[in-house]
Amino acid sequence: MPEGHTIHRLAQDYAARLTGEVAVSSPQGKFSDAAALLDGSALRTADAHGKHLFLGFGALTDPDPEPTSWVHVHLGLFGKVALGDAPAPPPTDTVRLRLANATSYADLRGPTTCALITDAEKAALHARLGPDPLRPDADPAAAYARVRRSRTTIAALLMDQKVIAGVGNVYRAEVLFRHRIDPYRAGRDVTPGEWDAIWADLAALMREGVRNNRIDTVRPEHTPEAMGRPPRVDDHGGEVYVYRRAGQACHLCGGAVRTAGLAARNLFWCPACQTH
DNA sequence: TCCTTATGTACAA
DNA sequence: TGTACCTAAGGAC
């Protein structure tokens, strides 16, 4: 379930459960060489920027808490991490990376990236990414500077990790609905006020996503209970307005939610509500 | 048991 | 724009 909130939550969970000496292995074998290097060293920190996760390692005996190398993880579309209490179950042959200590384990499966990198390589990745609403150092004006001079649709810009890091297909669809914005509007036609509202909303929604480990976007006054409709759970585990609800009735106007391909992904929106 | 789909990205043409 | 990559769940048979 990888949008930015998932990755920030993982960074918190890795740090809370696995800081200090760890056993590192790659049951699947694709990360064996690096795992052997890291085995028995210390996890120092876990950092997230957008959908990228960085696990910082140092020598167990090194008094300097700064990591000397990083494992760069990107879950891609299919990647997942299973975290749990020790003892770890027998590893299956799809586990790319297992970290384990006396109390916890974390199994990484199906990532698009799992690589050992240096500080310099990590810095280059940060430089390539746009501001992340979940990071305290994020500058929304830097994102807007790109949005305002682009003829590309706002729907595509929100998915561009160079523009804003961490937003994926769910948050993109939902934030545009919440602000009644036509997804096909050009970035250059988004006003500063609209961008400020979008950014603030994303920051709040994604923070809640980190806390609950799922995406919920429906305002309290629009929940099925509040609207006098039967309760409902979306099959991705959260409560949303339009994501993956093509053909179903819009919670607000009752009209049909639409879907269309946009940059190789499925866009969802309500044409009746999203007219701005 | 097979087919489709998925909250993503990179690279080729 | 299309394709490759990685995994797992759900639905159609």
Tab-separated table of C-alpha atoms (C1' of nucleotides) in Angstrom:
chain	number	residue	atom	x	y	z
A	1	MET	CA	0.000	0.000	0.000
A	2	PRO	CA	2.762	2.339	-0.836
A	3	GLU	CA	2.137	6.054	-0.912
A	4	GLY	CA	4.261	8.419	1.132
A	5	HIS	CA	2.364	7.862	4.370
A	6	THR	CA	3.214	4.134	4.234
A	7	ILE	CA	6.917	4.857	3.879
A	8	HIS	CA	7.011	7.362	6.745
A	9	ARG	CA	5.151	4.889	8.913
A	10	LEU	CA	7.662	2.204	7.974
A	11	ALA	CA	10.558	4.504	8.894
A	12	GLN	CA	8.996	5.007	12.327
A	13	ASP	CA	8.343	1.301	12.783
A	14	TYR	CA	11.806	0.190	11.659
A	15	ALA	CA	13.412	2.710	14.022
A	16	ALA	CA	11.186	1.779	16.952
A	17	ARG	CA	11.586	-1.967	16.581
A	18	LEU	CA	15.007	-2.540	15.110
A	19	THR	CA	17.398	0.226	16.168
A	20	GLY	CA	20.699	-1.241	17.400
A	21	GLU	CA	22.335	-4.543	16.548
A	22	VAL	CA	20.468	-6.474	13.871
A	23	ALA	CA	20.742	-9.725	12.017
A	24	VAL	CA	20.520	-8.948	8.292
A	25	SER	CA	19.747	-11.551	5.668
A	26	SER	CA	18.315	-11.979	2.197
A	27	PRO	CA	16.491	-15.306	2.088
A	28	GLN	CA	15.563	-14.687	-1.540
A	29	GLY	CA	19.236	-14.162	-2.402
A	30	LYS	CA	19.033	-10.982	-4.492
A	31	PHE	CA	20.508	-8.856	-1.690
A	32	SER	CA	22.834	-11.467	-0.162
A	33	ASP	CA	26.171	-9.697	-0.636
A	34	ALA	CA	25.028	-6.478	1.011
A	35	ALA	CA	23.171	-8.367	3.719
A	36	ALA	CA	26.381	-10.224	4.617
A	37	LEU	CA	28.204	-6.889	4.938
A	38	LEU	CA	25.510	-5.458	7.228
A	39	ASP	CA	24.812	-8.555	9.304
A	40	GLY	CA	25.623	-7.861	12.955
A	41	SER	CA	26.013	-4.112	12.445
A	42	ALA	CA	23.695	-1.514	13.980
A	43	LEU	CA	20.600	0.118	12.540
A	44	ARG	CA	21.107	3.776	13.494
A	45	THR	CA	18.154	5.563	11.932
A	46	ALA	CA	15.403	5.345	9.341
A	47	ASP	CA	14.580	8.232	7.034
A	48	ALA	CA	11.755	8.735	4.541
A	49	HIS	CA	11.423	11.150	1.644
A	50	GLY	CA	8.319	10.685	-0.485
A	51	LYS	CA	8.093	6.995	-1.345
A	52	HIS	CA	11.785	6.367	-0.650
A	53	LEU	CA	12.927	4.701	2.559
A	54	PHE	CA	16.500	4.903	3.836
A	55	LEU	CA	17.772	2.588	6.568
A	56	GLY	CA	21.016	3.930	8.080
A	57	PHE	CA	23.642	1.463	9.315
A	58	GLY	CA	26.912	1.807	11.221
A	59	ALA	CA	29.462	-0.496	12.795
A	60	LEU	CA	28.269	-1.801	16.144
A	61	THR	CA	31.416	-0.577	17.914
A	62	ASP	CA	31.511	2.836	16.235
A	63	PRO	CA	30.697	5.523	18.855
A	64	ASP	CA	29.622	7.917	16.079
A	65	PRO	CA	25.833	7.565	15.725
A	66	GLU	CA	25.908	8.824	12.124
A	67	PRO	CA	25.235	6.000	9.669
A	68	THR	CA	28.086	5.074	7.344
A	69	SER	CA	25.916	3.398	4.757
A	70	TRP	CA	22.273	3.224	3.788
A	71	VAL	CA	19.871	0.671	2.441
A	72	HIS	CA	17.691	2.450	-0.084
A	73	VAL	CA	14.244	0.852	-0.380
A	74	HIS	CA	11.500	1.703	-2.841
A	75	LEU	CA	8.423	-0.493	-2.657
A	76	GLY	CA	7.199	0.275	-6.151
A	77	LEU	CA	3.698	-0.937	-6.861
A	78	PHE	CA	3.967	-4.365	-5.241
A	79	GLY	CA	6.459	-4.062	-2.430
A	80	LYS	CA	5.422	-4.810	1.129
A	81	VAL	CA	6.994	-4.981	4.550
A	82	ALA	CA	5.772	-7.428	7.183
A	83	LEU	CA	6.733	-6.322	10.689
A	84	GLY	CA	6.202	-8.483	13.711
A	85	ASP	CA	7.340	-9.698	17.093
A	86	ALA	CA	10.111	-12.250	17.449
A	87	PRO	CA	10.467	-15.042	16.752
A	88	ALA	CA	10.432	-14.405	13.030
A	89	PRO	CA	8.582	-17.043	11.015
A	90	PRO	CA	10.619	-19.272	8.681
A	91	PRO	CA	11.529	-16.980	5.780
A	92	THR	CA	9.880	-17.662	2.444
A	93	ASP	CA	11.842	-17.394	-0.786
A	94	THR	CA	10.329	-14.030	-1.666
A	95	VAL	CA	11.873	-12.191	1.288
A	96	ARG	CA	14.430	-9.814	-0.213
A	97	LEU	CA	15.589	-8.368	3.096
A	98	ARG	CA	15.059	-9.527	6.644
A	99	LEU	CA	16.126	-7.507	9.693
A	100	ALA	CA	15.764	-9.217	13.042
A	101	ASN	CA	16.713	-8.655	16.670
A	102	ALA	CA	15.679	-10.214	19.973
A	103	THR	CA	12.213	-8.647	19.916
A	104	SER	CA	11.193	-7.942	16.303
A	105	TYR	CA	11.625	-8.749	12.659
A	106	ALA	CA	10.897	-6.965	9.390
A	107	ASP	CA	10.533	-8.802	6.062
A	108	LEU	CA	10.708	-6.850	2.810
A	109	ARG	CA	9.099	-8.435	-0.253
A	110	GLY	CA	8.750	-7.345	-3.860
A	111	PRO	CA	10.489	-3.964	-3.741
A	112	THR	CA	11.363	-2.176	-6.938
A	113	THR	CA	14.612	-1.060	-5.251
A	114	CYS	CA	16.665	-2.491	-2.401
A	115	ALA	CA	20.257	-1.300	-2.666
A	116	LEU	CA	23.201	-0.408	-0.489
A	117	ILE	CA	24.165	3.237	-1.108
A	118	THR	CA	26.528	5.917	0.206
A	119	ASP	CA	25.774	9.293	1.778
A	120	ALA	CA	26.501	10.951	-1.565
A	121	GLU	CA	24.110	8.668	-3.417
A	122	LYS	CA	21.446	9.351	-0.798
A	123	ALA	CA	21.977	13.089	-1.194
A	124	ALA	CA	21.541	12.755	-4.952
A	125	LEU	CA	18.214	11.003	-4.441
A	126	HIS	CA	16.972	13.755	-2.101
A	127	ALA	CA	18.026	16.352	-4.660
A	128	ARG	CA	15.971	14.622	-7.335
A	129	LEU	CA	12.801	14.603	-5.251
A	130	GLY	CA	10.379	17.458	-4.707
A	131	PRO	CA	9.251	18.649	-1.289
A	132	ASP	CA	7.446	16.057	0.823
A	133	PRO	CA	4.451	17.339	2.832
A	134	LEU	CA	5.420	14.914	5.593
A	135	ARG	CA	8.937	16.314	6.048
A	136	PRO	CA	9.433	19.331	8.321
A	137	ASP	CA	11.927	20.894	5.885
A	138	ALA	CA	9.443	20.830	2.989
A	139	ASP	CA	8.890	24.040	1.046
A	140	PRO	CA	5.482	24.192	-0.666
A	141	ALA	CA	6.568	27.259	-2.628
A	142	ALA	CA	9.206	25.180	-4.412
A	143	ALA	CA	6.486	22.812	-5.584
A	144	TYR	CA	4.205	25.651	-6.649
A	145	ALA	CA	7.009	27.260	-8.638
A	146	ARG	CA	6.965	24.195	-10.881
A	147	VAL	CA	3.175	23.843	-10.945
A	148	ARG	CA	2.535	27.439	-11.968
A	149	ARG	CA	4.716	27.315	-15.057
A	150	SER	CA	3.453	23.969	-16.339
A	151	ARG	CA	0.921	23.240	-19.040
A	152	THR	CA	0.643	19.685	-17.716
A	153	THR	CA	-2.576	18.745	-15.919
A	154	ILE	CA	-2.676	19.154	-12.164
A	155	ALA	CA	-3.547	15.442	-11.933
A	156	ALA	CA	-0.252	14.507	-13.602
A	157	LEU	CA	1.776	17.097	-11.670
A	158	LEU	CA	0.587	15.742	-8.331
A	159	MET	CA	1.975	12.327	-9.311
A	160	ASP	CA	5.325	13.754	-10.437
A	161	GLN	CA	7.764	13.044	-7.601
A	162	LYS	CA	10.068	15.839	-8.773
A	163	VAL	CA	7.228	18.307	-8.150
A	164	ILE	CA	5.868	16.921	-4.880
A	165	ALA	CA	7.132	13.762	-3.213
A	166	GLY	CA	4.936	11.107	-1.645
A	167	VAL	CA	1.585	11.674	-3.364
A	168	GLY	CA	0.269	8.633	-5.224
A	169	ASN	CA	-2.856	7.683	-7.100
A	170	VAL	CA	-5.145	7.666	-4.052
A	171	TYR	CA	-4.133	10.990	-2.506
A	172	ARG	CA	-4.076	12.610	-5.937
A	173	ALA	CA	-7.662	11.626	-6.720
A	174	GLU	CA	-8.922	12.404	-3.249
A	175	VAL	CA	-7.303	15.796	-2.740
A	176	LEU	CA	-8.572	16.991	-6.120
A	177	PHE	CA	-12.064	15.888	-5.163
A	178	ARG	CA	-11.880	17.569	-1.769
A	179	HIS	CA	-11.002	20.856	-3.469
A	180	ARG	CA	-13.517	20.393	-6.320
A	181	ILE	CA	-10.722	20.779	-8.826
A	182	ASP	CA	-11.063	19.442	-12.369
A	183	PRO	CA	-8.134	17.003	-12.691
A	184	TYR	CA	-7.502	18.108	-16.281
A	185	ARG	CA	-6.876	21.732	-15.368
A	186	ALA	CA	-3.385	22.887	-16.297
A	187	GLY	CA	-0.928	23.492	-13.470
A	188	ARG	CA	-0.412	27.073	-14.647
A	189	ASP	CA	-4.090	27.762	-13.914
A	190	VAL	CA	-3.883	26.676	-10.270
A	191	THR	CA	-3.881	29.797	-8.087
A	192	PRO	CA	-1.506	30.336	-5.150
A	193	GLY	CA	-4.462	30.112	-2.786
A	194	GLU	CA	-5.576	26.815	-4.261
A	195	TRP	CA	-2.071	25.403	-4.037
A	196	ASP	CA	-1.738	26.447	-0.397
A	197	ALA	CA	-5.019	24.712	0.376
A	198	ILE	CA	-4.020	21.555	-1.515
A	199	TRP	CA	-0.658	21.406	0.247
A	200	ALA	CA	-2.107	21.958	3.715
A	201	ASP	CA	-4.771	19.349	3.073
A	202	LEU	CA	-2.241	16.792	1.823
A	203	ALA	CA	-0.038	17.395	4.853
A	204	ALA	CA	-2.964	16.806	7.205
A	205	LEU	CA	-4.353	13.801	5.309
A	206	MET	CA	-0.953	12.160	4.996
A	207	ARG	CA	-0.129	12.724	8.663
A	208	GLU	CA	-3.367	11.009	9.538
A	209	GLY	CA	-2.390	8.276	7.075
A	210	VAL	CA	0.899	7.734	8.928
A	211	ARG	CA	-0.939	7.571	12.241
A	212	ASN	CA	-3.609	5.104	11.086
A	213	ASN	CA	-1.536	3.301	8.453
A	214	ARG	CA	-4.324	3.720	5.902
A	215	ILE	CA	-5.846	6.380	3.713
A	216	ASP	CA	-9.058	8.029	4.843
A	217	THR	CA	-10.248	11.184	3.152
A	218	VAL	CA	-13.984	11.437	3.773
A	219	ARG	CA	-14.946	14.355	6.014
A	220	PRO	CA	-16.986	13.430	9.116
A	221	GLU	CA	-20.072	15.155	7.725
A	222	HIS	CA	-19.866	13.041	4.545
A	223	THR	CA	-19.506	9.596	6.060
A	224	PRO	CA	-22.223	7.091	5.182
A	225	GLU	CA	-23.515	7.335	8.753
A	226	ALA	CA	-23.755	11.132	8.626
A	227	MET	CA	-25.392	11.015	5.191
A	228	GLY	CA	-27.914	8.383	6.274
A	229	ARG	CA	-26.535	5.679	3.988
A	230	PRO	CA	-25.534	2.108	4.819
A	231	PRO	CA	-21.968	1.801	6.170
A	232	ARG	CA	-19.295	0.797	3.682
A	233	VAL	CA	-15.623	-0.155	3.660
A	234	ASP	CA	-13.557	0.361	0.538
A	235	ASP	CA	-11.566	-2.698	-0.418
A	236	HIS	CA	-8.245	-0.904	-0.071
A	237	GLY	CA	-8.936	-0.498	3.633
A	238	GLY	CA	-9.813	3.193	3.904
A	239	GLU	CA	-12.788	5.450	3.338
A	240	VAL	CA	-12.538	7.597	0.208
A	241	TYR	CA	-14.653	9.749	-2.100
A	242	VAL	CA	-13.691	8.624	-5.600
A	243	TYR	CA	-10.640	6.338	-5.714
A	244	ARG	CA	-11.561	3.017	-7.380
A	245	ARG	CA	-15.241	3.946	-7.247
A	246	ALA	CA	-15.805	4.223	-11.004
A	247	GLY	CA	-19.482	3.959	-11.892
A	248	GLN	CA	-20.605	4.231	-8.272
A	249	ALA	CA	-22.589	7.135	-6.913
A	250	CYS	CA	-20.656	10.186	-5.732
A	251	HIS	CA	-21.115	10.570	-1.967
A	252	LEU	CA	-22.026	14.240	-2.412
A	253	CYS	CA	-24.054	14.632	-5.613
A	254	GLY	CA	-25.098	11.049	-6.345
A	255	GLY	CA	-23.753	11.259	-9.909
A	256	ALA	CA	-21.508	8.582	-11.370
A	257	VAL	CA	-17.815	8.645	-10.490
A	258	ARG	CA	-15.729	8.492	-13.640
A	259	THR	CA	-12.415	6.905	-14.493
A	260	ALA	CA	-9.957	7.455	-17.316
A	261	GLY	CA	-6.379	6.564	-18.095
A	262	LEU	CA	-3.890	9.329	-17.408
A	263	ALA	CA	-0.154	8.750	-17.731
A	264	ALA	CA	-0.544	4.962	-17.491
A	265	ARG	CA	-2.599	5.170	-14.287
A	266	ASN	CA	-6.291	5.208	-13.558
A	267	LEU	CA	-7.664	8.593	-12.668
A	268	PHE	CA	-10.923	8.804	-10.707
A	269	TRP	CA	-13.083	11.878	-10.324
A	270	CYS	CA	-16.639	13.198	-10.143
A	271	PRO	CA	-17.245	15.447	-13.160
A	272	ALA	CA	-20.297	16.999	-11.538
A	273	CYS	CA	-18.500	18.043	-8.349
A	274	GLN	CA	-15.041	18.804	-9.723
A	275	THR	CA	-15.746	21.787	-11.889
A	276	HIS	CA	-13.260	24.361	-10.607
B	1	DT	C1'	-5.800	-23.017	-11.785
B	2	DC	C1'	-5.602	-19.144	-14.544
B	3	DC	C1'	-6.393	-14.274	-15.314
B	4	DT	C1'	-6.647	-9.569	-13.842
B	5	DT	C1'	-5.447	-5.941	-11.103
B	6	DA	C1'	-2.824	-2.918	-7.937
B	7	DT	C1'	-1.553	2.873	-3.479
B	8	DG	C1'	5.169	2.799	-8.823
B	9	DT	C1'	9.025	3.874	-11.620
B	10	DA	C1'	12.572	3.528	-15.264
B	11	DC	C1'	13.894	2.966	-19.681
B	12	DA	C1'	13.436	2.342	-24.796
B	13	DA	C1'	11.718	3.949	-29.112
C	1	DT	C1'	3.558	5.602	-25.436
C	2	DG	C1'	4.679	1.076	-24.443
C	3	DT	C1'	6.991	-2.355	-21.786
C	4	DA	C1'	9.529	-4.501	-18.093
C	5	DC	C1'	9.981	-5.480	-13.250
C	6	DC	C1'	8.535	-7.198	-8.655
C	7	DT	C1'	4.325	-9.983	-5.448
C	8	DA	C1'	-0.204	-11.267	-3.771
C	9	DA	C1'	-5.105	-11.166	-3.621
C	10	DG	C1'	-9.487	-11.798	-5.633
C	11	DG	C1'	-12.497	-13.430	-9.110
C	12	DA	C1'	-13.648	-16.290	-12.965
C	13	DC	C1'	-13.532	-20.949	-14.434
